[in-house]
PDB file of C-alpha atoms in Angstrom:
ATOM      1  CA  MET D   1       0.111  -0.329  -0.013  1.00  0.00           C
ATOM      2  CA  THR D   2       1.347   3.399  -0.889  1.00  0.00           C
ATOM      3  CA  LEU D   3       1.627   6.073   1.463  1.00  0.00           C
ATOM      4  CA  TYR D   4      -0.842   8.310   0.397  1.00  0.00           C
ATOM      5  CA  LEU D   5      -3.387   5.233   0.224  1.00  0.00           C
ATOM      6  CA  LYS D   6      -1.981   4.982   4.640  1.00  0.00           C
ATOM      7  CA  LYS D   7      -2.800   8.250   4.982  1.00  0.00           C
ATOM      8  CA  VAL D   8      -6.061   8.106   3.122  1.00  0.00           C
ATOM      9  CA  LEU D   9      -7.239   4.842   5.071  1.00  0.00           C
ATOM     10  CA  LEU D  10      -6.217   6.304   8.601  1.00  0.00           C
ATOM     11  CA  ALA D  11      -7.995   9.790   7.485  1.00  0.00           C
ATOM     12  CA  LEU D  12     -11.121   7.701   7.265  1.00  0.00           C
ATOM     13  CA  LEU D  13     -10.290   5.486  10.535  1.00  0.00           C
ATOM     14  CA  LEU D  14     -10.300   8.829  12.150  1.00  0.00           C
ATOM     15  CA  LEU D  15     -13.514  10.901  11.175  1.00  0.00           C
ATOM     16  CA  SER D  16     -14.634   9.745  14.594  1.00  0.00           C
ATOM     17  CA  PRO D  17     -12.996  10.459  18.041  1.00  0.00           C
ATOM     18  CA  VAL D  18     -11.632   7.697  19.166  1.00  0.00           C
ATOM     19  CA  ALA D  19     -13.807   7.489  22.226  1.00  0.00           C
ATOM     20  CA  ALA D  20     -16.739   8.459  20.256  1.00  0.00           C
ATOM     21  CA  TRP D  21     -16.985   4.907  18.069  1.00  0.00           C
ATOM     22  CA  ALA D  22     -20.043   2.696  19.153  1.00  0.00           C
ATOM     23  CA  ASN D  23     -22.250   0.061  17.895  1.00  0.00           C
ATOM     24  CA  PRO D  24     -19.832  -1.424  17.762  1.00  0.00           C
ATOM     25  CA  GLN D  25     -16.658   0.588  18.625  1.00  0.00           C
ATOM     26  CA  TYR D  26     -14.135  -0.352  15.802  1.00  0.00           C
ATOM     27  CA  LEU D  27     -10.488  -1.045  17.660  1.00  0.00           C
ATOM     28  CA  VAL D  28      -8.065  -0.690  15.130  1.00  0.00           C
ATOM     29  CA  PHE D  29      -4.847  -2.842  15.656  1.00  0.00           C
ATOM     30  CA  THR D  30      -1.833  -2.244  13.535  1.00  0.00           C
ATOM     31  CA  HIS D  31       1.585  -4.211  13.049  1.00  0.00           C
ATOM     32  CA  VAL D  32       4.148  -4.761  10.769  1.00  0.00           C
ATOM     33  CA  VAL D  33       4.412  -8.354  10.075  1.00  0.00           C
ATOM     34  CA  SER D  34       2.220 -11.051   8.485  1.00  0.00           C
ATOM     35  CA  PRO D  35      -0.905 -12.259  10.083  1.00  0.00           C
ATOM     36  CA  ASP D  36       1.180 -16.191  10.117  1.00  0.00           C
ATOM     37  CA  THR D  37       3.655 -15.117  12.242  1.00  0.00           C
ATOM     38  CA  PRO D  38       3.667 -15.418  15.959  1.00  0.00           C
ATOM     39  CA  LYS D  39       2.554 -11.518  16.324  1.00  0.00           C
ATOM     40  CA  GLY D  40       0.224 -11.960  13.587  1.00  0.00           C
ATOM     41  CA  LYS D  41      -1.539 -14.786  14.804  1.00  0.00           C
ATOM     42  CA  MET D  42      -1.137 -13.444  18.621  1.00  0.00           C
ATOM     43  CA  ALA D  43      -3.084 -10.064  17.435  1.00  0.00           C
ATOM     44  CA  THR D  44      -6.015 -12.284  15.414  1.00  0.00           C
ATOM     45  CA  MET D  45      -6.593 -14.425  18.309  1.00  0.00           C
ATOM     46  CA  PHE D  46      -6.804 -11.037  20.513  1.00  0.00           C
ATOM     47  CA  LYS D  47      -9.465 -10.259  17.645  1.00  0.00           C
ATOM     48  CA  THR D  48     -11.250 -13.317  18.098  1.00  0.00           C
ATOM     49  CA  ILE D  49     -11.460 -13.575  21.765  1.00  0.00           C
ATOM     50  CA  VAL D  50     -12.358  -9.845  22.046  1.00  0.00           C
ATOM     51  CA  GLU D  51     -15.344 -10.495  19.312  1.00  0.00           C
ATOM     52  CA  ARG D  52     -16.331 -13.459  20.900  1.00  0.00           C
ATOM     53  CA  LYS D  53     -16.821 -11.964  24.950  1.00  0.00           C
ATOM     54  CA  MET D  54     -17.781  -8.291  23.719  1.00  0.00           C
ATOM     55  CA  GLY D  55     -18.917  -8.568  19.677  1.00  0.00           C
ATOM     56  CA  SER D  56     -21.889  -6.597  20.505  1.00  0.00           C
ATOM     57  CA  LYS D  57     -20.135  -3.669  21.266  1.00  0.00           C
ATOM     58  CA  TYR D  58     -15.901  -3.950  19.874  1.00  0.00           C
ATOM     59  CA  ASN D  59     -14.752  -5.071  16.334  1.00  0.00           C
ATOM     60  CA  VAL D  60     -10.925  -5.318  16.468  1.00  0.00           C
ATOM     61  CA  ILE D  61      -9.705  -4.454  12.995  1.00  0.00           C
ATOM     62  CA  VAL D  62      -5.972  -5.957  12.128  1.00  0.00           C
ATOM     63  CA  HIS D  63      -3.866  -4.007   9.832  1.00  0.00           C
ATOM     64  CA  PRO D  64      -1.057  -6.230   9.006  1.00  0.00           C
ATOM     65  CA  ASN D  65       2.137  -5.874   7.319  1.00  0.00           C
ATOM     66  CA  SER D  66       2.617  -2.150   8.027  1.00  0.00           C
ATOM     67  CA  GLU D  67      -0.451  -1.706   5.793  1.00  0.00           C
ATOM     68  CA  LEU D  68      -1.442   1.007   7.926  1.00  0.00           C
ATOM     69  CA  LEU D  69       1.466   2.702  10.041  1.00  0.00           C
ATOM     70  CA  ASP D  70       4.712   1.225  10.276  1.00  0.00           C
ATOM     71  CA  ASP D  71       6.282   0.774  13.880  1.00  0.00           C
ATOM     72  CA  GLY D  72       7.225   4.519  14.189  1.00  0.00           C
ATOM     73  CA  GLU D  73       4.274   6.017  12.746  1.00  0.00           C
ATOM     74  CA  ALA D  74       2.154   3.768  15.119  1.00  0.00           C
ATOM     75  CA  ILE D  75       3.587   4.374  18.355  1.00  0.00           C
ATOM     76  CA  ASP D  76       3.078   8.366  17.665  1.00  0.00           C
ATOM     77  CA  ALA D  77      -0.738   7.499  16.615  1.00  0.00           C
ATOM     78  CA  ILE D  78      -1.213   5.516  19.983  1.00  0.00           C
ATOM     79  CA  ALA D  79      -0.138   8.198  21.984  1.00  0.00           C
ATOM     80  CA  ARG D  80      -2.060  10.680  19.979  1.00  0.00           C
ATOM     81  CA  GLY D  81      -5.214   8.127  20.469  1.00  0.00           C
ATOM     82  CA  ASP D  82      -5.956   7.980  16.752  1.00  0.00           C
ATOM     83  CA  ILE D  83      -5.434   3.953  17.056  1.00  0.00           C
ATOM     84  CA  HIS D  84      -6.019   1.772  19.782  1.00  0.00           C
ATOM     85  CA  PHE D  85      -3.763  -1.481  19.873  1.00  0.00           C
ATOM     86  CA  ALA D  86      -0.236  -1.437  18.382  1.00  0.00           C
ATOM     87  CA  VAL D  87       2.487  -4.002  19.437  1.00  0.00           C
ATOM     88  CA  PRO D  88       5.934  -2.820  18.240  1.00  0.00           C
ATOM     89  CA  SER D  89       9.788  -3.891  19.011  1.00  0.00           C
ATOM     90  CA  VAL D  90      11.207  -2.555  22.134  1.00  0.00           C
ATOM     91  CA  SER D  91      13.556  -0.769  20.773  1.00  0.00           C
ATOM     92  CA  LYS D  92      11.339   2.207  19.255  1.00  0.00           C
ATOM     93  CA  PHE D  93      10.736   3.789  22.433  1.00  0.00           C
ATOM     94  CA  GLU D  94      13.334   5.986  22.409  1.00  0.00           C
ATOM     95  CA  ASP D  95      11.415   9.249  21.929  1.00  0.00           C
ATOM     96  CA  TYR D  96       8.962   8.663  24.896  1.00  0.00           C
ATOM     97  CA  THR D  97      11.156   6.523  27.353  1.00  0.00           C
ATOM     98  CA  GLN D  98      15.424   5.332  27.781  1.00  0.00           C
ATOM     99  CA  LYS D  99      14.485   3.272  30.121  1.00  0.00           C
ATOM    100  CA  LEU D 100      13.624   0.495  27.609  1.00  0.00           C
ATOM    101  CA  LYS D 101      17.004   0.856  26.266  1.00  0.00           C
ATOM    102  CA  ILE D 102      17.346  -2.193  28.792  1.00  0.00           C
ATOM    103  CA  TYR D 103      16.443  -4.406  26.602  1.00  0.00           C
ATOM    104  CA  ASP D 104      19.067  -3.367  23.817  1.00  0.00           C
ATOM    105  CA  LEU D 105      22.042  -3.886  26.166  1.00  0.00           C
ATOM    106  CA  PRO D 106      24.156  -6.822  25.068  1.00  0.00           C
ATOM    107  CA  PHE D 107      24.424 -10.388  26.937  1.00  0.00           C
ATOM    108  CA  LEU D 108      22.351  -8.766  29.700  1.00  0.00           C
ATOM    109  CA  PHE D 109      19.830 -12.029  29.511  1.00  0.00           C
ATOM    110  CA  PRO D 110      21.933 -14.899  29.491  1.00  0.00           C
ATOM    111  CA  ASN D 111      18.419 -16.532  28.129  1.00  0.00           C
ATOM    112  CA  MET D 112      14.396 -16.235  27.281  1.00  0.00           C
ATOM    113  CA  ASP D 113      13.722 -17.596  30.940  1.00  0.00           C
ATOM    114  CA  ALA D 114      15.404 -14.526  32.577  1.00  0.00           C
ATOM    115  CA  VAL D 115      13.622 -12.423  30.262  1.00  0.00           C
ATOM    116  CA  GLU D 116      10.102 -13.557  31.569  1.00  0.00           C
ATOM    117  CA  ARG D 117      11.008 -13.823  35.251  1.00  0.00           C
ATOM    118  CA  PHE D 118      12.188  -9.816  34.819  1.00  0.00           C
ATOM    119  CA  GLN D 119       8.978  -8.824  32.618  1.00  0.00           C
ATOM    120  CA  GLU D 120       7.486 -10.936  35.028  1.00  0.00           C
ATOM    121  CA  GLY D 121       8.772  -8.616  38.446  1.00  0.00           C
ATOM    122  CA  PRO D 122       7.995  -5.400  39.667  1.00  0.00           C
ATOM    123  CA  VAL D 123      10.795  -4.002  37.590  1.00  0.00           C
ATOM    124  CA  GLY D 124       9.439  -5.143  34.346  1.00  0.00           C
ATOM    125  CA  ARG D 125       6.292  -4.494  34.864  1.00  0.00           C
ATOM    126  CA  SER D 126       7.081  -0.543  36.043  1.00  0.00           C
ATOM    127  CA  LEU D 127       8.560  -0.447  32.803  1.00  0.00           C
ATOM    128  CA  LEU D 128       4.828  -1.138  30.878  1.00  0.00           C
ATOM    129  CA  LYS D 129       3.657   2.152  32.240  1.00  0.00           C
ATOM    130  CA  SER D 130       6.870   4.462  32.086  1.00  0.00           C
ATOM    131  CA  MET D 131       4.916   6.141  28.911  1.00  0.00           C
ATOM    132  CA  GLU D 132       1.998   6.188  30.552  1.00  0.00           C
ATOM    133  CA  SER D 133       2.235  10.290  31.136  1.00  0.00           C
ATOM    134  CA  LYS D 134       2.665  10.912  27.077  1.00  0.00           C
ATOM    135  CA  GLY D 135      -0.427   8.674  26.551  1.00  0.00           C
ATOM    136  CA  ILE D 136       1.391   5.274  25.924  1.00  0.00           C
ATOM    137  CA  LEU D 137       0.601   2.377  28.028  1.00  0.00           C
ATOM    138  CA  GLY D 138       2.094  -1.297  27.855  1.00  0.00           C
ATOM    139  CA  LEU D 139      -0.331  -4.287  28.613  1.00  0.00           C
ATOM    140  CA  GLY D 140       2.070  -6.680  27.902  1.00  0.00           C
ATOM    141  CA  TYR D 141       5.219  -8.160  26.165  1.00  0.00           C
ATOM    142  CA  LEU D 142       5.535 -10.466  23.285  1.00  0.00           C
ATOM    143  CA  HIS D 143       8.817 -12.870  22.416  1.00  0.00           C
ATOM    144  CA  ASN D 144      10.942 -12.941  19.225  1.00  0.00           C
ATOM    145  CA  GLY D 145      13.504 -14.691  21.042  1.00  0.00           C
ATOM    146  CA  LEU D 146      17.430 -13.975  21.579  1.00  0.00           C
ATOM    147  CA  LYS D 147      19.455 -12.572  18.950  1.00  0.00           C
ATOM    148  CA  GLN D 148      22.347 -14.405  16.651  1.00  0.00           C
ATOM    149  CA  LEU D 149      25.073 -12.667  14.939  1.00  0.00           C
ATOM    150  CA  SER D 150      25.671 -13.490  11.361  1.00  0.00           C
ATOM    151  CA  ALA D 151      28.795 -12.481   8.622  1.00  0.00           C
ATOM    152  CA  ASN D 152      29.641 -12.958   5.037  1.00  0.00           C
ATOM    153  CA  ARG D 153      33.263 -14.116   6.440  1.00  0.00           C
ATOM    154  CA  GLU D 154      34.054 -16.990   9.302  1.00  0.00           C
ATOM    155  CA  PHE D 155      34.684 -15.279  12.617  1.00  0.00           C
ATOM    156  CA  HIS D 156      34.955 -16.331  16.358  1.00  0.00           C
ATOM    157  CA  LYS D 157      36.071 -13.856  18.480  1.00  0.00           C
ATOM    158  CA  PRO D 158      35.288 -10.043  18.430  1.00  0.00           C
ATOM    159  CA  SER D 159      38.324  -8.905  16.447  1.00  0.00           C
ATOM    160  CA  ASP D 160      37.563 -10.766  13.706  1.00  0.00           C
ATOM    161  CA  LEU D 161      34.427  -8.367  12.589  1.00  0.00           C
ATOM    162  CA  GLU D 162      36.263  -4.872  13.143  1.00  0.00           C
ATOM    163  CA  GLY D 163      35.715  -3.035  10.377  1.00  0.00           C
ATOM    164  CA  LEU D 164      32.672  -4.924   9.042  1.00  0.00           C
ATOM    165  CA  SER D 165      29.099  -2.935   8.591  1.00  0.00           C
ATOM    166  CA  PHE D 166      26.094  -4.756  10.455  1.00  0.00           C
ATOM    167  CA  ARG D 167      22.630  -3.849  10.154  1.00  0.00           C
ATOM    168  CA  ILE D 168      20.592  -2.837  13.282  1.00  0.00           C
ATOM    169  CA  MET D 169      17.256  -1.246  14.162  1.00  0.00           C
ATOM    170  CA  ASP D 170      17.841   2.589  15.053  1.00  0.00           C
ATOM    171  CA  SER D 171      18.836   2.490  18.368  1.00  0.00           C
ATOM    172  CA  ASP D 172      22.057   4.337  19.604  1.00  0.00           C
ATOM    173  CA  VAL D 173      22.796   1.255  22.323  1.00  0.00           C
ATOM    174  CA  LEU D 174      23.015  -1.014  19.301  1.00  0.00           C
ATOM    175  CA  GLN D 175      25.558   1.680  17.733  1.00  0.00           C
ATOM    176  CA  LYS D 176      27.810   1.393  20.524  1.00  0.00           C
ATOM    177  CA  GLN D 177      27.419  -2.265  20.780  1.00  0.00           C
ATOM    178  CA  PHE D 178      29.196  -2.785  17.582  1.00  0.00           C
ATOM    179  CA  GLN D 179      31.461   0.070  17.491  1.00  0.00           C
ATOM    180  CA  ALA D 180      32.800  -1.790  21.205  1.00  0.00           C
ATOM    181  CA  ILE D 181      33.950  -4.721  18.876  1.00  0.00           C
ATOM    182  CA  GLY D 182      35.658  -2.095  15.824  1.00  0.00           C
ATOM    183  CA  ALA D 183      32.550  -2.831  13.452  1.00  0.00           C
ATOM    184  CA  PHE D 184      29.907  -0.527  12.403  1.00  0.00           C
ATOM    185  CA  GLY D 185      26.022  -0.572  13.071  1.00  0.00           C
ATOM    186  CA  MET D 186      23.962   0.842  10.026  1.00  0.00           C
ATOM    187  CA  PRO D 187      20.559   1.298  10.738  1.00  0.00           C
ATOM    188  CA  MET D 188      18.095  -0.558   8.009  1.00  0.00           C
ATOM    189  CA  ALA D 189      14.734  -0.971   7.658  1.00  0.00           C
ATOM    190  CA  PHE D 190      13.667  -4.364   7.777  1.00  0.00           C
ATOM    191  CA  ALA D 191      12.219  -5.151   4.954  1.00  0.00           C
ATOM    192  CA  ASP D 192      15.689  -4.219   3.168  1.00  0.00           C
ATOM    193  CA  VAL D 193      18.044  -6.133   4.702  1.00  0.00           C
ATOM    194  CA  TYR D 194      17.858  -8.940   2.167  1.00  0.00           C
ATOM    195  CA  ASP D 195      18.967  -6.947  -0.614  1.00  0.00           C
ATOM    196  CA  GLY D 196      21.487  -4.812   1.693  1.00  0.00           C
ATOM    197  CA  LEU D 197      23.098  -8.245   2.259  1.00  0.00           C
ATOM    198  CA  ALA D 198      23.334  -9.471  -1.264  1.00  0.00           C
ATOM    199  CA  THR D 199      24.185  -6.102  -2.240  1.00  0.00           C
ATOM    200  CA  GLY D 200      27.410  -6.437   0.057  1.00  0.00           C
ATOM    201  CA  LEU D 201      26.112  -2.942   1.800  1.00  0.00           C
ATOM    202  CA  ILE D 202      26.129  -4.897   4.542  1.00  0.00           C
ATOM    203  CA  GLN D 203      28.404  -7.507   5.917  1.00  0.00           C
ATOM    204  CA  GLY D 204      26.320  -8.809   8.823  1.00  0.00           C
ATOM    205  CA  GLN D 205      23.429  -8.255  10.608  1.00  0.00           C
ATOM    206  CA  GLU D 206      22.075  -9.541  13.714  1.00  0.00           C
ATOM    207  CA  ASN D 207      18.716 -11.039  14.531  1.00  0.00           C
ATOM    208  CA  THR D 208      16.739 -14.064  16.097  1.00  0.00           C
ATOM    209  CA  TRP D 209      16.635 -17.640  14.644  1.00  0.00           C
ATOM    210  CA  SER D 210      13.092 -17.478  12.938  1.00  0.00           C
ATOM    211  CA  ASN D 211      14.130 -13.743  11.086  1.00  0.00           C
ATOM    212  CA  ILE D 212      16.965 -15.372  10.093  1.00  0.00           C
ATOM    213  CA  TYR D 213      15.270 -18.324   8.440  1.00  0.00           C
ATOM    214  CA  SER D 214      11.738 -16.917   7.303  1.00  0.00           C
ATOM    215  CA  LYS D 215      13.770 -13.961   5.647  1.00  0.00           C
ATOM    216  CA  LYS D 216      16.723 -16.521   3.696  1.00  0.00           C
ATOM    217  CA  PHE D 217      19.391 -14.349   5.222  1.00  0.00           C
ATOM    218  CA  TYR D 218      21.643 -17.232   5.195  1.00  0.00           C
ATOM    219  CA  GLU D 219      21.914 -17.248   1.681  1.00  0.00           C
ATOM    220  CA  HIS D 220      24.240 -14.272   2.114  1.00  0.00           C
ATOM    221  CA  GLN D 221      25.186 -15.061   5.279  1.00  0.00           C
ATOM    222  CA  PRO D 222      27.304 -18.249   5.556  1.00  0.00           C
ATOM    223  CA  TYR D 223      28.831 -17.647   9.260  1.00  0.00           C
ATOM    224  CA  ILE D 224      25.822 -17.553  12.192  1.00  0.00           C
ATOM    225  CA  MET D 225      27.089 -17.690  15.727  1.00  0.00           C
ATOM    226  CA  GLU D 226      24.490 -18.664  18.239  1.00  0.00           C
ATOM    227  CA  SER D 227      25.671 -15.969  20.480  1.00  0.00           C
ATOM    228  CA  ASN D 228      21.824 -14.981  22.281  1.00  0.00           C
ATOM    229  CA  HIS D 229      23.348 -11.696  22.601  1.00  0.00           C
ATOM    230  CA  GLY D 230      20.847  -9.720  22.581  1.00  0.00           C
ATOM    231  CA  VAL D 231      16.481  -9.878  23.183  1.00  0.00           C
ATOM    232  CA  LEU D 232      13.994  -8.694  20.304  1.00  0.00           C
ATOM    233  CA  ASP D 233      10.728  -8.331  21.869  1.00  0.00           C
ATOM    234  CA  TYR D 234       7.421  -6.214  21.144  1.00  0.00           C
ATOM    235  CA  MET D 235       5.320  -4.417  23.703  1.00  0.00           C
ATOM    236  CA  VAL D 236       1.303  -4.292  23.136  1.00  0.00           C
ATOM    237  CA  ILE D 237       0.779  -0.814  23.858  1.00  0.00           C
ATOM    238  CA  THR D 238      -2.770   1.202  23.687  1.00  0.00           C
ATOM    239  CA  ASN D 239      -3.380   4.728  24.157  1.00  0.00           C
ATOM    240  CA  ALA D 240      -3.713   5.453  28.089  1.00  0.00           C
ATOM    241  CA  SER D 241      -7.088   7.848  27.981  1.00  0.00           C
ATOM    242  CA  PHE D 242      -8.824   5.314  26.060  1.00  0.00           C
ATOM    243  CA  TRP D 243      -7.773   2.691  28.477  1.00  0.00           C
ATOM    244  CA  ASP D 244      -9.277   4.542  31.235  1.00  0.00           C
ATOM    245  CA  SER D 245     -12.325   5.496  29.280  1.00  0.00           C
ATOM    246  CA  LEU D 246     -13.093   1.790  29.756  1.00  0.00           C
ATOM    247  CA  THR D 247     -15.248   0.143  32.115  1.00  0.00           C
ATOM    248  CA  LYS D 248     -13.629  -2.175  34.618  1.00  0.00           C
ATOM    249  CA  GLU D 249     -15.813  -5.106  33.374  1.00  0.00           C
ATOM    250  CA  GLU D 250     -14.075  -4.036  29.582  1.00  0.00           C
ATOM    251  CA  ARG D 251     -10.720  -3.727  30.562  1.00  0.00           C
ATOM    252  CA  ARG D 252     -11.242  -7.379  32.440  1.00  0.00           C
ATOM    253  CA  TYR D 253     -12.315  -8.967  29.332  1.00  0.00           C
ATOM    254  CA  PHE D 254      -9.397  -6.988  27.204  1.00  0.00           C
ATOM    255  CA  LYS D 255      -6.948  -8.360  29.989  1.00  0.00           C
ATOM    256  CA  TYR D 256      -8.149 -11.661  29.620  1.00  0.00           C
ATOM    257  CA  ALA D 257      -8.133 -11.560  25.657  1.00  0.00           C
ATOM    258  CA  LEU D 258      -4.493  -9.962  25.670  1.00  0.00           C
ATOM    259  CA  GLY D 259      -3.039 -12.440  28.646  1.00  0.00           C
ATOM    260  CA  MET D 260      -4.454 -16.015  26.447  1.00  0.00           C
ATOM    261  CA  ALA D 261      -3.043 -14.025  22.848  1.00  0.00           C
ATOM    262  CA  LEU D 262       0.184 -13.213  24.327  1.00  0.00           C
ATOM    263  CA  LYS D 263       0.233 -17.101  25.742  1.00  0.00           C
ATOM    264  CA  TYR D 264      -0.155 -18.495  22.616  1.00  0.00           C
ATOM    265  CA  GLY D 265       2.182 -15.850  20.760  1.00  0.00           C
ATOM    266  CA  ASN D 266       4.824 -16.430  23.142  1.00  0.00           C
ATOM    267  CA  ALA D 267       4.581 -20.543  22.635  1.00  0.00           C
ATOM    268  CA  VAL D 268       4.295 -20.079  18.856  1.00  0.00           C
ATOM    269  CA  ALA D 269       7.044 -17.995  18.903  1.00  0.00           C
ATOM    270  CA  ILE D 270       9.545 -20.582  21.616  1.00  0.00           C
ATOM    271  CA  ALA D 271       8.594 -23.492  19.076  1.00  0.00           C
ATOM    272  CA  LYS D 272       9.363 -21.601  15.688  1.00  0.00           C
ATOM    273  CA  ALA D 273      12.499 -20.299  16.973  1.00  0.00           C
ATOM    274  CA  LYS D 274      13.583 -24.134  18.134  1.00  0.00           C
ATOM    275  CA  ASN D 275      12.232 -25.640  14.494  1.00  0.00           C
ATOM    276  CA  ASP D 276      14.649 -22.944  12.500  1.00  0.00           C
ATOM    277  CA  ARG D 277      17.714 -23.237  14.679  1.00  0.00           C
ATOM    278  CA  ASP D 278      17.323 -27.056  13.594  1.00  0.00           C
ATOM    279  CA  GLU D 279      16.383 -26.127   9.868  1.00  0.00           C
ATOM    280  CA  LEU D 280      19.238 -23.712   9.795  1.00  0.00           C
ATOM    281  CA  GLN D 281      21.711 -26.315  11.495  1.00  0.00           C
ATOM    282  CA  ASN D 282      21.092 -29.143   9.113  1.00  0.00           C
ATOM    283  CA  MET D 283      21.932 -26.763   5.879  1.00  0.00           C
ATOM    284  CA  ARG D 284      24.866 -27.666   4.362  1.00  0.00           C
ATOM    285  CA  SER D 285      25.521 -24.295   3.588  1.00  0.00           C
ATOM    286  CA  VAL D 286      25.537 -22.631   6.824  1.00  0.00           C
ATOM    287  CA  ASN D 287      28.539 -22.783   8.907  1.00  0.00           C
ATOM    288  CA  LEU D 288      26.695 -22.536  12.536  1.00  0.00           C
ATOM    289  CA  ILE D 289      29.041 -21.672  15.547  1.00  0.00           C
ATOM    290  CA  GLU D 290      28.821 -22.717  18.802  1.00  0.00           C
ATOM    291  CA  LEU D 291      30.842 -20.521  21.483  1.00  0.00           C
ATOM    292  CA  THR D 292      32.982 -22.186  24.400  1.00  0.00           C
ATOM    293  CA  PRO D 293      32.591 -20.795  27.464  1.00  0.00           C
ATOM    294  CA  LYS D 294      35.727 -19.311  27.707  1.00  0.00           C
ATOM    295  CA  GLU D 295      35.031 -17.617  23.975  1.00  0.00           C
ATOM    296  CA  LEU D 296      31.264 -16.810  25.333  1.00  0.00           C
ATOM    297  CA  GLN D 297      33.558 -14.414  28.063  1.00  0.00           C
ATOM    298  CA  LEU D 298      35.306 -12.755  25.307  1.00  0.00           C
ATOM    299  CA  TRP D 299      32.158 -11.196  23.444  1.00  0.00           C
ATOM    300  CA  GLN D 300      30.599 -10.530  26.574  1.00  0.00           C
ATOM    301  CA  GLN D 301      34.269  -9.038  28.378  1.00  0.00           C
ATOM    302  CA  ALA D 302      34.312  -6.795  25.030  1.00  0.00           C
ATOM    303  CA  MET D 303      30.566  -5.683  25.103  1.00  0.00           C
ATOM    304  CA  ARG D 304      30.033  -5.112  28.967  1.00  0.00           C
ATOM    305  CA  PRO D 305      30.944  -1.209  28.864  1.00  0.00           C
ATOM    306  CA  VAL D 306      28.045  -0.491  27.004  1.00  0.00           C
ATOM    307  CA  TRP D 307      26.084  -1.138  30.010  1.00  0.00           C
ATOM    308  CA  GLU D 308      27.819   1.376  32.089  1.00  0.00           C
ATOM    309  CA  ALA D 309      27.436   4.040  28.999  1.00  0.00           C
ATOM    310  CA  TYR D 310      23.429   3.418  29.744  1.00  0.00           C
ATOM    311  CA  GLU D 311      23.168   3.033  33.351  1.00  0.00           C
ATOM    312  CA  GLY D 312      22.466   6.776  33.991  1.00  0.00           C
ATOM    313  CA  GLU D 313      19.412   6.886  31.201  1.00  0.00           C
ATOM    314  CA  ILE D 314      17.938   3.636  32.085  1.00  0.00           C
ATOM    315  CA  GLY D 315      18.542   3.360  35.967  1.00  0.00           C
ATOM    316  CA  LYS D 316      21.013   1.129  37.927  1.00  0.00           C
ATOM    317  CA  ASP D 317      18.195  -0.127  39.250  1.00  0.00           C
ATOM    318  CA  VAL D 318      16.053  -1.362  36.427  1.00  0.00           C
ATOM    319  CA  ILE D 319      20.020  -2.863  34.960  1.00  0.00           C
ATOM    320  CA  ASP D 320      20.456  -4.336  38.333  1.00  0.00           C
ATOM    321  CA  ALA D 321      16.966  -5.740  38.183  1.00  0.00           C
ATOM    322  CA  ALA D 322      17.748  -7.541  35.245  1.00  0.00           C
ATOM    323  CA  VAL D 323      21.069  -8.870  35.984  1.00  0.00           C
ATOM    324  CA  ALA D 324      19.173 -10.404  39.148  1.00  0.00           C
ATOM    325  CA  ALA D 325      16.246 -11.956  36.907  1.00  0.00           C
ATOM    326  CA  GLY D 326      19.723 -13.762  35.035  1.00  0.00           C
ATOM    327  CA  LYS D 327      20.875 -15.100  38.467  1.00  0.00           C
ATOM    328  CA  SER D 328      17.832 -16.582  39.461  1.00  0.00           C
TER     329      SER D 328
END
């Protein structure tokens, strides 16, 4: 869909104020991936449960594949109260809070269990409300998985990647992560990564198993390290005023629908990550690099200074809580 058509569609959706739509009220849920992904399936289940419980009052209109808005546009639209639900990457909220940079710190979480312990704890839950004063309320977290490093040449230690350019999401934390090992982080839209790798504009990237496999990055990245160095998660968000306008019973139904949908989406994500890793490991063209404990320590030491660089912005208490979750 062209940008012009997106704007026309959004204008039509916004002819009536968010709080005034009724009989039934149409709720806009936008995301940037296909319906058959964990995120897409989560959104579809949320819609199904909401309409089963409250169909006479609310209908959820899901817009996948960035057909309405991309992540950055969706966050701004939520803040303004133009739409009702979105599920952007936690790396995309820099204009609204610095605390969510916690999720970009390298080698902070040793596994997804640690991520869940942190998110379910008091500090992780408090981050859902860190943008409430700016109109954005977090309702829950959706997982994609831990990120792996890949490159077009063999590597084992950090110095092996010196001078290479890696695609990153637009995050200054991720920029510093690659600077720490003498490489370069190049912000690039996810849709452009495959072509960037194919043309040599970038020589490497970081992503989850499912993204590497589904987007066929391995065709130009024969070396993939099981680094588990970062987490790629999403936050389901809504407009704070819209949420406050709901009755207690309505909020209960929405929370139930979202809780069920997130459990399903996260289960799908975990299963897909395992399956896609196995598929990549079985490919003759892929060299899967597994780190020894000593090699892992070298990578951790090289990138650890990034934590200290952002302690002031994120908060030492938030970092300490994440570290504690990894040791539980």
